Coordinates of C-alpha atoms and ligand atoms in Angstrom, one line a residue:
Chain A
X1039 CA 41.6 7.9 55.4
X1040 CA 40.7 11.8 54.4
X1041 CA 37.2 12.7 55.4
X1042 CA 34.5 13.4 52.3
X1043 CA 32.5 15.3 54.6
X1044 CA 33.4 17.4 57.6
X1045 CA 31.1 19.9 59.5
X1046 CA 32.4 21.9 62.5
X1047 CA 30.1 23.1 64.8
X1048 CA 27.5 23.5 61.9
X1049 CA 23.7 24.8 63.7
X1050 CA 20.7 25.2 60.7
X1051 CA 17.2 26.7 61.7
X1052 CA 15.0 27.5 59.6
X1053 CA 13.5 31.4 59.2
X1054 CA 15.6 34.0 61.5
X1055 CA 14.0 33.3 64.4
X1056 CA 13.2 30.0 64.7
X1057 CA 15.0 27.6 67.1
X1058 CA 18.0 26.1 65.4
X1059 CA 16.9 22.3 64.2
X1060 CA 20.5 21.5 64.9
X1061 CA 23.3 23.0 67.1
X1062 CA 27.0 22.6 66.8
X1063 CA 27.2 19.6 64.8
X1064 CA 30.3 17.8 64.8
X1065 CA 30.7 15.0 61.9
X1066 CA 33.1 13.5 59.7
X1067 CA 32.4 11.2 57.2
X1068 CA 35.4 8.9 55.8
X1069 CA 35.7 8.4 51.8
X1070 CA 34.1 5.3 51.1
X1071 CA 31.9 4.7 53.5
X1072 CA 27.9 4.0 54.6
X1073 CA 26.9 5.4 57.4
X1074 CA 23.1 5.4 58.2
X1075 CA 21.1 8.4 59.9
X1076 CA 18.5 7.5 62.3
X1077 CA 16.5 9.4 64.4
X1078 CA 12.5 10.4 65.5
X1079 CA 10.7 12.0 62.9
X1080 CA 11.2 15.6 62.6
X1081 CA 14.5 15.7 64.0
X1082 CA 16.5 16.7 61.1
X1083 CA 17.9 14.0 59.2
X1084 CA 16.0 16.0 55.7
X1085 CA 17.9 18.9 56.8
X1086 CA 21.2 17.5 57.4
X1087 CA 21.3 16.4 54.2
X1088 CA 20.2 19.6 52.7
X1089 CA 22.9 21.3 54.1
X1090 CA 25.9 18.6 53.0
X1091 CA 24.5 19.1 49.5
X1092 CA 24.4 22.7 49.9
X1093 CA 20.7 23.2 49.1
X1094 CA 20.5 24.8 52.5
X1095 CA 22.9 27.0 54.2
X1096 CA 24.3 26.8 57.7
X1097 CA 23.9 29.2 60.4
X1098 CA 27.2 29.0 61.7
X1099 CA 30.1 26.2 61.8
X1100 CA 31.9 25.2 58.6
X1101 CA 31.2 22.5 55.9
X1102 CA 34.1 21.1 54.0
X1103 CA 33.6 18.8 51.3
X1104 CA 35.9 17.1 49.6
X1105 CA 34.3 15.5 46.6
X1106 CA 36.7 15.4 43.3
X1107 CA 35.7 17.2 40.4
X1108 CA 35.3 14.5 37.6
X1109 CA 34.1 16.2 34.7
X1110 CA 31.5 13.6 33.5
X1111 CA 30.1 13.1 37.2
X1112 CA 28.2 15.3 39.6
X1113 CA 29.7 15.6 43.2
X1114 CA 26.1 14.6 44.6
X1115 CA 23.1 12.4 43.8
X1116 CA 20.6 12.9 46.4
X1117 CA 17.7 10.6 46.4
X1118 CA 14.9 13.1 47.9
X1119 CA 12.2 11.8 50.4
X1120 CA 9.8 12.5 48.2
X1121 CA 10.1 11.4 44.8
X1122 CA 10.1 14.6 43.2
X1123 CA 10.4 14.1 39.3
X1124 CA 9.3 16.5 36.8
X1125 CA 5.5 15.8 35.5
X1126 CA 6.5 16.8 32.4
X1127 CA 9.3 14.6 31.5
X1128 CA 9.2 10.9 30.6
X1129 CA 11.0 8.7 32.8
X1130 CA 13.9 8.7 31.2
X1131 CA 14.2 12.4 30.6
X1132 CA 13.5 12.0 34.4
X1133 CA 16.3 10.3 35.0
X1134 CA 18.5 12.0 32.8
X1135 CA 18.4 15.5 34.1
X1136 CA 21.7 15.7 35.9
X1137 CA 23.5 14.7 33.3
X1138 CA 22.4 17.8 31.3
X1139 CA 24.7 20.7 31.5
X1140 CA 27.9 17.9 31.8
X1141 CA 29.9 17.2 28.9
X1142 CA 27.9 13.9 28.2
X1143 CA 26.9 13.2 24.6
X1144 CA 23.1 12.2 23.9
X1145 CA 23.6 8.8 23.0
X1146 CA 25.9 8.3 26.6
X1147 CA 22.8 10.4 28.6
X1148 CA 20.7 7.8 27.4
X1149 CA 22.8 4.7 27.9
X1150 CA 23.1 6.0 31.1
X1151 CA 19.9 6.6 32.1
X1152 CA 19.2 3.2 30.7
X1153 CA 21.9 1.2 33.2
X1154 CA 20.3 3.4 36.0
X1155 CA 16.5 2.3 35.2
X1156 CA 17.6 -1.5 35.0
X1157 CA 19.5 -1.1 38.4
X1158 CA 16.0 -0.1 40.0
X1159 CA 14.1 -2.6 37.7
X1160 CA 12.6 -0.3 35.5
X1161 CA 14.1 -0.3 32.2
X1162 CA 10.8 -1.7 30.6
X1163 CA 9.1 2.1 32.2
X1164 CA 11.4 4.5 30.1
X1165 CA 8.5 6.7 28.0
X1166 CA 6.0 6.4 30.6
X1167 CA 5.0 9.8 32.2
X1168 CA 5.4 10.1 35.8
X1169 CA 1.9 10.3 37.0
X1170 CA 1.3 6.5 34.6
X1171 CA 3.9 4.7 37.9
X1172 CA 2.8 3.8 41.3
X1173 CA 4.5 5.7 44.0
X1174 CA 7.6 3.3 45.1
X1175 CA 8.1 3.1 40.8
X1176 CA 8.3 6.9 41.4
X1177 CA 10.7 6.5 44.4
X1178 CA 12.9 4.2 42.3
X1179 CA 12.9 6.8 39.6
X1180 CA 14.2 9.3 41.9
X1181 CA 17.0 6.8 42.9
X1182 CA 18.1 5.8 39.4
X1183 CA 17.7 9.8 38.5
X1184 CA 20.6 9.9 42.1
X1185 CA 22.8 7.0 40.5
X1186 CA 22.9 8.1 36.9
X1187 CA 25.4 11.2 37.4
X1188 CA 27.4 8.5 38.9
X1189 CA 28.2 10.8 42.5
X1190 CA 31.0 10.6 44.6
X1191 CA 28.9 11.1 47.5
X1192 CA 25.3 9.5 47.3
X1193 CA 22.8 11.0 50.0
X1194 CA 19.5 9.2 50.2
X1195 CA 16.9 10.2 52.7
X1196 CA 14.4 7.4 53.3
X1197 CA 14.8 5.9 49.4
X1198 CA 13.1 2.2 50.6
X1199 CA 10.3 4.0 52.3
X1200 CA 7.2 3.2 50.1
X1201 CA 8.2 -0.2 48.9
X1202 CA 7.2 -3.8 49.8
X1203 CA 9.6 -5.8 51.6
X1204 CA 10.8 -7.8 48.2
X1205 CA 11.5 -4.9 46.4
X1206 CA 12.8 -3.0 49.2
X1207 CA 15.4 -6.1 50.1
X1208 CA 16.1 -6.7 46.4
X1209 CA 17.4 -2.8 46.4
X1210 CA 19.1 -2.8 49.2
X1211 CA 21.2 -6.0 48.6
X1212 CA 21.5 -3.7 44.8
X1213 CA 22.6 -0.8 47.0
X1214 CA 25.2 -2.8 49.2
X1215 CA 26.7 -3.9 45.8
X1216 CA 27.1 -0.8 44.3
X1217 CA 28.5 0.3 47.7
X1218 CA 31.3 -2.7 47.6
X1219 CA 31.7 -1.8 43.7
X1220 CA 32.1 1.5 43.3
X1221 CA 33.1 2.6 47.2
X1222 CA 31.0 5.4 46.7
X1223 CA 30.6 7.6 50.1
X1224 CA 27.4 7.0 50.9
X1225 CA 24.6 9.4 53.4
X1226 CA 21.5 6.9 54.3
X1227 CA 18.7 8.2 56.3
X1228 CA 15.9 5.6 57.4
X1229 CA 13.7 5.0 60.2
X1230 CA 14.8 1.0 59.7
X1231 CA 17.0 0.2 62.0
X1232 CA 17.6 -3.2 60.3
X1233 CA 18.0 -1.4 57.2
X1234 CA 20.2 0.5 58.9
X1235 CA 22.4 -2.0 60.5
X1236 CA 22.7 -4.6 57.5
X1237 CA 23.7 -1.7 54.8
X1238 CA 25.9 1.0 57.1
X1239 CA 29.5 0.8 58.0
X1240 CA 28.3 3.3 61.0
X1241 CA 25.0 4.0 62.2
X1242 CA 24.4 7.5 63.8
X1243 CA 21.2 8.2 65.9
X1244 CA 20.3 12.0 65.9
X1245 CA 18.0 13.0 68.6
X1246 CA 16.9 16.5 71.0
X1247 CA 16.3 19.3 69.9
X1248 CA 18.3 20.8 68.5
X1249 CA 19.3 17.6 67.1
X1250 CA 22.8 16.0 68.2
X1251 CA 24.7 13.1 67.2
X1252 CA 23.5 10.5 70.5
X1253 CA 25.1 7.7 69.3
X1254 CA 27.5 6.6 66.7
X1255 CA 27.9 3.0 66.5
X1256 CA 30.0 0.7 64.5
X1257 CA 28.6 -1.5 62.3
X1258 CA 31.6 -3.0 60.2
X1259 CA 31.1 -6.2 61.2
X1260 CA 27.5 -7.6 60.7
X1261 CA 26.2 -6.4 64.4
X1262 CA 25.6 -7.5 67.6
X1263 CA 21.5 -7.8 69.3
X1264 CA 23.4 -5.7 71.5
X1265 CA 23.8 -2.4 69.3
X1266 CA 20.4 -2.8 67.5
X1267 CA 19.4 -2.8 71.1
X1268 CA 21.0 0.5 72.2
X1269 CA 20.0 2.4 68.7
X1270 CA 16.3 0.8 69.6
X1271 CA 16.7 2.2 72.9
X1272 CA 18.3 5.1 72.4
X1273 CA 15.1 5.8 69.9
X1274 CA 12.9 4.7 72.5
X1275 CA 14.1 7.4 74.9
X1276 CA 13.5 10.0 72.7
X1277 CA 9.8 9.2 71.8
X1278 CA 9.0 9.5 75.7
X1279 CA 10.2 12.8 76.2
Chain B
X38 CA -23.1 12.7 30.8
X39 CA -21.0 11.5 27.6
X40 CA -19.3 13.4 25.5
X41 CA -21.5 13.0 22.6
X42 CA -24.6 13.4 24.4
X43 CA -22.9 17.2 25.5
X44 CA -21.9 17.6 21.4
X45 CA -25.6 16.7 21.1
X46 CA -27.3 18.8 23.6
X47 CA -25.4 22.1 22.9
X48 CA -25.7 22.0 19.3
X49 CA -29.7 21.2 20.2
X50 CA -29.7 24.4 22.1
X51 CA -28.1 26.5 19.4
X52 CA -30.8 25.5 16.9
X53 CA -33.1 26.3 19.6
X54 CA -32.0 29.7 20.0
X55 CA -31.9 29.9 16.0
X56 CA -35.7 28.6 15.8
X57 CA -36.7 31.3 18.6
X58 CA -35.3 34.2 17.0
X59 CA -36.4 33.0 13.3
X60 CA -39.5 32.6 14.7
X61 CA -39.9 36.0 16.6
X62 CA -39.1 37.7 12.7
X63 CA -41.8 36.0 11.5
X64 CA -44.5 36.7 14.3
X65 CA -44.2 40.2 13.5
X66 CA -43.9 40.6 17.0
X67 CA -40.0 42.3 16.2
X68 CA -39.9 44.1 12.7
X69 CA -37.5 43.0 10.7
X70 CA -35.3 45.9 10.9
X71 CA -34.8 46.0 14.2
X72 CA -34.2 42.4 14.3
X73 CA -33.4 40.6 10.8
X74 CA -34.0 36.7 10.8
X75 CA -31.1 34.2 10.9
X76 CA -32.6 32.9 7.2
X77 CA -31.4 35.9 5.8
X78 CA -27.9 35.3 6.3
X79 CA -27.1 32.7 4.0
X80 CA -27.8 35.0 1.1
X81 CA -26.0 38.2 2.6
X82 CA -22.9 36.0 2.7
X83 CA -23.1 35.2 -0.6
X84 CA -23.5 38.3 -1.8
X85 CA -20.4 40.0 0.7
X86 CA -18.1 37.1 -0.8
X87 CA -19.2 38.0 -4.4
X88 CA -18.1 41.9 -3.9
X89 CA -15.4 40.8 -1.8
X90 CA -15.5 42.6 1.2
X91 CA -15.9 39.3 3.6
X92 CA -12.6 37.8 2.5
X93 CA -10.8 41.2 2.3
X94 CA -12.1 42.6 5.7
X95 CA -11.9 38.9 7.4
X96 CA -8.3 38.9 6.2
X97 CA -7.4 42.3 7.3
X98 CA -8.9 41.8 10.9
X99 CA -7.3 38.6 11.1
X100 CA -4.0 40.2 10.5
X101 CA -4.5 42.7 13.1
X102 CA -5.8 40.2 15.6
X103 CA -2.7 37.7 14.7
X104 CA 0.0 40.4 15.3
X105 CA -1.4 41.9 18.3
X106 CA -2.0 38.6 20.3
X107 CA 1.7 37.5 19.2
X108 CA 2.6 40.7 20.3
X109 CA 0.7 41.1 23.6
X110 CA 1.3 37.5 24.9
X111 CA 4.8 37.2 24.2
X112 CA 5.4 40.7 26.1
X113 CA 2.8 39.9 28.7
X114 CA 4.7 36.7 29.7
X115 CA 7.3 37.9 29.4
X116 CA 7.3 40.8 31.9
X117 CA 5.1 38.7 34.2
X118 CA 7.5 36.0 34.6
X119 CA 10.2 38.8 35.3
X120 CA 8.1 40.3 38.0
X121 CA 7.3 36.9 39.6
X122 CA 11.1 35.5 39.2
X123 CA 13.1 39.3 41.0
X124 CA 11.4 40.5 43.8
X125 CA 13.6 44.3 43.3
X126 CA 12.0 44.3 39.7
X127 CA 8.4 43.3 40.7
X128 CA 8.4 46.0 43.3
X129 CA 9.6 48.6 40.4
X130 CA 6.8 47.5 38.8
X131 CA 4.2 47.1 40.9
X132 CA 3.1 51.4 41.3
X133 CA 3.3 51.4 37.4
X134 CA 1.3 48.1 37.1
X135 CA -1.6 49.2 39.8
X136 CA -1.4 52.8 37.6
X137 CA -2.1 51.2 33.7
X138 CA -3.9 48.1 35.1
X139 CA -7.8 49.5 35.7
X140 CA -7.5 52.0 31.8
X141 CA -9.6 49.6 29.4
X142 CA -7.3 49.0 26.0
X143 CA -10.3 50.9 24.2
X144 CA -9.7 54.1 25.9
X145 CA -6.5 54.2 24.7
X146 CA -7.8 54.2 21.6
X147 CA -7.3 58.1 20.9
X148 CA -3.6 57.6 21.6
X149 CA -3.5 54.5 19.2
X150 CA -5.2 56.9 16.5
X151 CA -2.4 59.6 17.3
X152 CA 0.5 57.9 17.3
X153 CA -0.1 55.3 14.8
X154 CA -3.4 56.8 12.5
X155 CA -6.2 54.7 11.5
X156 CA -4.4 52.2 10.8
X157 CA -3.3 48.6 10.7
X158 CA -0.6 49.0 13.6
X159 CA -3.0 51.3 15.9
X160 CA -5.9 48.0 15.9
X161 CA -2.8 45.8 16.5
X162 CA -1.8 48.0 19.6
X163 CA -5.0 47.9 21.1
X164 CA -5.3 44.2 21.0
X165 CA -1.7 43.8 22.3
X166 CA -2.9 45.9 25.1
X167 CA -6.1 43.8 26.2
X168 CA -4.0 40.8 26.1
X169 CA -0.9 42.0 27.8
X170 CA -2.8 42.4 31.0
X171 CA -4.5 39.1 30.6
X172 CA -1.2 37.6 29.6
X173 CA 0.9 39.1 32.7
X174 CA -1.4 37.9 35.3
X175 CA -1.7 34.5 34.7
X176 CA 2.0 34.0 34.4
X177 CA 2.8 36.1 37.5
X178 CA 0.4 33.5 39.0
X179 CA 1.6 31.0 37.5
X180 CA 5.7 30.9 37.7
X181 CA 5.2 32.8 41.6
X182 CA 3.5 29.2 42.1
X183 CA 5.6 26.9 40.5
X184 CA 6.5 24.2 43.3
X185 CA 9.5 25.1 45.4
X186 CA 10.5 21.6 45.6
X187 CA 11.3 21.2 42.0
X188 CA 13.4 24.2 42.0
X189 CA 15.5 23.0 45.1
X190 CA 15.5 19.5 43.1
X191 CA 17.2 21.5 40.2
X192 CA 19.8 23.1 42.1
X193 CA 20.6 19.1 43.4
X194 CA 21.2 18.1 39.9
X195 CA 23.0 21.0 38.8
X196 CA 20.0 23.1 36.9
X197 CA 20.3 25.8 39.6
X198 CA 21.7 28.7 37.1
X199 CA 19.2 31.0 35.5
X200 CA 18.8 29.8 32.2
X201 CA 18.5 26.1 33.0
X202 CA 15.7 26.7 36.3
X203 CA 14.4 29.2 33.6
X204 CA 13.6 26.6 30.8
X205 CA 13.4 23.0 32.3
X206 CA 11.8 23.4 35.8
X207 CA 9.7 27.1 35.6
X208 CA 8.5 27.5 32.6
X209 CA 7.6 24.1 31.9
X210 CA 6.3 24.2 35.5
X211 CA 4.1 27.2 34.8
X212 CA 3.2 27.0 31.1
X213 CA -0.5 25.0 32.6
X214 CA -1.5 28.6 33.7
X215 CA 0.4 30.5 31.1
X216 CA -2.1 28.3 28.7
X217 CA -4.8 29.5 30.8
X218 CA -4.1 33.3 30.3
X219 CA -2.8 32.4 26.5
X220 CA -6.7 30.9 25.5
X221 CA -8.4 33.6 27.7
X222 CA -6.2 36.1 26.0
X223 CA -7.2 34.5 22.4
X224 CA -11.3 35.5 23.2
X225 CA -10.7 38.9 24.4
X226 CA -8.6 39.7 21.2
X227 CA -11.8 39.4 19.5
X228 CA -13.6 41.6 21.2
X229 CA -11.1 44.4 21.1
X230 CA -10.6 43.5 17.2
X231 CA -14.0 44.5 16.7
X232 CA -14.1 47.5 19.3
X233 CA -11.2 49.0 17.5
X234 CA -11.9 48.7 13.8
X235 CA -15.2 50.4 15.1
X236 CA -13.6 53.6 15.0
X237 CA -12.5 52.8 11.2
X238 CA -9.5 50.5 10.9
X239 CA -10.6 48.6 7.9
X240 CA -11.8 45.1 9.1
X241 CA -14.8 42.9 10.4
X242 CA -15.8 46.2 13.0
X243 CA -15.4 48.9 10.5
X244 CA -17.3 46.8 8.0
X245 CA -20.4 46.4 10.7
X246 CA -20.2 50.3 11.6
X247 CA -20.7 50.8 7.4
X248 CA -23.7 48.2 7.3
X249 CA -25.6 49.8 11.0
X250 CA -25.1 53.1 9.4
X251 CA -27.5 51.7 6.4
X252 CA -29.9 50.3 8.4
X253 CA -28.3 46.7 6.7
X254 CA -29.1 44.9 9.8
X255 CA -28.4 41.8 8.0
X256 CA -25.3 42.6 7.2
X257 CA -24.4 43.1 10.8
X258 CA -25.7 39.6 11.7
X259 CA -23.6 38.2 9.3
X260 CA -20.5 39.7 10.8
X261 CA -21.0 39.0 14.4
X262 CA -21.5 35.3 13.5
X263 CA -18.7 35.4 11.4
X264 CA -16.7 36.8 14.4
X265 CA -18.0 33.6 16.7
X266 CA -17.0 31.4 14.0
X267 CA -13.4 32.6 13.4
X268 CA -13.3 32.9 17.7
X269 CA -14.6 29.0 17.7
X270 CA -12.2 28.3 15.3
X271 CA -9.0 29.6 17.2
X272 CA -10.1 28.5 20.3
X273 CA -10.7 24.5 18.9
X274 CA -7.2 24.9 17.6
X275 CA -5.6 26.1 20.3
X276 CA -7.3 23.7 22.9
X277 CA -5.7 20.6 20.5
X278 CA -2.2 22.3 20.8
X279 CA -3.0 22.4 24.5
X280 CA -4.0 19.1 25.3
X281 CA -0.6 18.0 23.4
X282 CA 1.3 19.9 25.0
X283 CA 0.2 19.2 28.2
X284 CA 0.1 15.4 27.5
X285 CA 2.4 14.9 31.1
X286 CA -1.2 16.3 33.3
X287 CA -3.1 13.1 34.2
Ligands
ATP429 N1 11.1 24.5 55.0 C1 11.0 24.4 56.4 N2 10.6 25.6 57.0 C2 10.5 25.6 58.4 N3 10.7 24.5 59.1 C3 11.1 23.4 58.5 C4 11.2 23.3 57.1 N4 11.6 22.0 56.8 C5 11.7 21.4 58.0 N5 11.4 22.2 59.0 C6 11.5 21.8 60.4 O1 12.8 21.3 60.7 C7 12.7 20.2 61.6 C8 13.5 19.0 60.9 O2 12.9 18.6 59.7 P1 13.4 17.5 58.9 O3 12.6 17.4 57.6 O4 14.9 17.6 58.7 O5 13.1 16.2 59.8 P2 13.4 14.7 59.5 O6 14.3 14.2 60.6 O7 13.8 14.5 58.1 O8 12.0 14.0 59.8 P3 11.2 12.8 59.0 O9 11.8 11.6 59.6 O10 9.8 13.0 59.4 O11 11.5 13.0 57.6 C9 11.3 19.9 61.8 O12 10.9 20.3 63.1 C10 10.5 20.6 60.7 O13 9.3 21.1 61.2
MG430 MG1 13.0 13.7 56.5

């Protein structure tokens, strides 16, 4: 199978002199699958993600993607960390802001937006202003706003973060069906690793500085204590240096 | 403290103030020519609306103020969100700015008299002038911090281009502080208003430099309240646009 995302030997810093955040990053990412990020705060999981979606450029290596051009999608939806909506639209408007610009009739933006909202269990929040939800309602906004230009490649950085465990499992097992539905290539970055191992295909534990790939496990088929134990571990390590 | 004991309170001190000076007339303390009591207003207006001359010059200073304040705060923003969006243009700027900046609108007044005569367009100048300067600093301000976040969340969702980042994440972004300079903008075209039409533009000013010259101290009483009245007036209105507007601000 073709690889969505390549890099080669990719190194991103921040400023001109600042110590690269990583260095000579190798990765391929296969069409149609999950593969989680984990790694120690501050690391670069953010940044890794701002660079596949091109919000950030690389100092040196290559990025190839090779998301298809549909005309009614957007290559992308990134679910930020932060929720990061727009105070001065309504949910809704919120969520439909990707799919302005595309050729997408009104009435379709709106259904659209609509399907995303129920998917996170919002449809009932649509006119509220963003500053009337409670933070993980804002975080599910941001996700709905990600799933609504229906990506090729979805990249989510910490999207379960701020929400209890009911709502946060009742996502994820929406998240893993989307996943079987759709096959969408999907970029998952959470400090879970239970999250990590029940949702991903592949689990990838970033750590040093400048951040490398440490391990890259399997996870196709459920997983064993073993490999929780080694991403655990390998996580562990890092914290003590 | 409620709102309606604030309503209550501030219009207690204005009839304070009005009781004070009614009262300092009356003393003999102040003669009445220096200082003519508040009573004597109601009649003056009566009799400027019966010749005319409130509605006519009211009218003609409120055309002046109206086209100058579109005039200046549609230029002012404009220029300061261009100078706070390219860095090469808001260093061109810059010398030019720090050179104009500190000249008061009402010294340009001789200029406004030669190039445009005592007339309607020269008072409309000098008020666009006052509130450019108000205008373009609150928007510099205001788009330069417009959070960076939201712009890199545009260019995720394919609003990095110009005109969308322009109109759905800046502007809306900045237009709290454009408000800001807009309303501060919409008091100091009052004052200028009055400060130019003092050199003869008919209008509220030219009217009060008539009535001093006469001694008709009433006369000028009537017209500086009328000029806080028509200021209260667009500054009520404005605030109800802004607070709907602005709905989305907790
Ligand atoms: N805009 C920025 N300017 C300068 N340095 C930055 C910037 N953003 C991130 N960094 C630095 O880059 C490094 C990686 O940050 P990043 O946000 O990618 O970490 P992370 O792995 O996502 O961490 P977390 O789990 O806490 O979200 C950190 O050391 C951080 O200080
Ligand atoms: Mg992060």
């Amino acid at each position: 199978m073709a690889a969505v995302i390549a890099l080669k030997g990719v190194s991103i810093g921040y400023g001109a002199d600042a110590p690269p955040v990583l260095a000579g990053l190798d990765l391929e990412v296969e069409r149609g699958s999950f593969v989680a990020i984990v790694g120690p705060s501050g690391v670069g999981k953010s940044t890794l993600l701002r660079v596949v979606a091109g919000l950030h450029r690389q100092r040196a290596g290559t990025v190839v993607l090779n998301a298809s051009e549909r005309p009614q999608h957007r290559p992308f939806g990134l679910v930020f960390q932060d929720p990061r909506l727009l105070p001065w639209r309504r949910v809704e408007r919120n969520v439909q802001l990707g799919l302005e610009g595309l050729p997408v009739g009104r009435a379709e933006r709106q259904e659209r937006a609509r399907t995303a909202l129920k998917l996170v269990r919002l449809e009932e929040y649509g006119t509220r202003w963003p500053y009337e939800l409670s933070g993980g309602q804002r975080q599910r906004v941001g996700i709905a706003r990600a799933l609504a230009v229906d990506p090729d490649i979805l990249l989510m950085d910490e999207p379960f973060g701020a929400l209890d465990a009911i709502t946060r499992r009742g996502l994820q097992d929406e998240l893993k069906r989307i996943h079987r539905e759709t096959g969408k290539t999907t970029l998952f970055v959470t400090h879970d690793i239970e999250e990590a191992v029940f949702l991903a295909d592949r689990v990838l534990l970033l750590s040093g500085t400048p951040a490398r790939v440490a391990q890259d496990l399997d996870t196709r088929n459920g997983t064993s204590a073993e490999n929780v134990e080694r991403i655990r571990a390998g996580l562990a390590g890092d914290y003590e240096i | 403290m409620s709102k309606r004991t604030a309503a209550l309170l501030s219009a207690a001190g204005v009839i304070v103030f009005l009781l004070a000076w009614e009262g300092l007339g009356r003393s003999g303390i102040v003669p009445q020519r220096l200082l003519p009591s508040p009573s004597a207003v109601p009649a003056t207006f009566i009799a400027e609306i019966k010749n005319g001359q409130w509605q006519a010059m009211v009218l003609a200073s409120l055309s002046h103020y109206l086209s100058g304040l579109a005039l200046g705060s549609f230029l002012g923003i404009a220029v300061g969100t261009a100078a706070a969006l390219w860095p090469r243009f808001n260093a061109f700027q810059a010398g030019i700015v720090r050179m104009l900046r500190p000249i008061p609108a009402i010294a340009w007044i001789p200029f406004a008299i030669i190039w445009f005569g005592v007339s309607e367009a020269s008072a409309a100048f000098l008020i666009a002038l006052t509130v450019f300067w108000i205008n373009y600093f609150a928007a510099y301000a205001a788009v330069a911090s417009v959070d960076k976040d939201l712009i890199e969340l545009g260019h995720a969702f394919g609003q990095g281009a110009l005109i969308p980042r322009l109109f759905k994440i800046i502007l809306p972004g900045a237009l709290p502080g454009i408000f800001a300079g807009l309303r501060a903008g919409l008091g100091q075209g009052w004052m200028t208003v009055v400060a130019a039409e003092l050199f003869g533009i008919p209008g509220v000013g030219m009217r009060m430099m008539e009535a001093s010259g006469l001694l008709a101290t009433h006369i000028v009483v009537l017209y500086m309240i009328t000029i806080a009245v028509l200021y209260g007036i667009s500054d009520f209105l404005f605030v109800r646009v802004q607070s709907r507007v602005l709905a989305w601000q907790r």
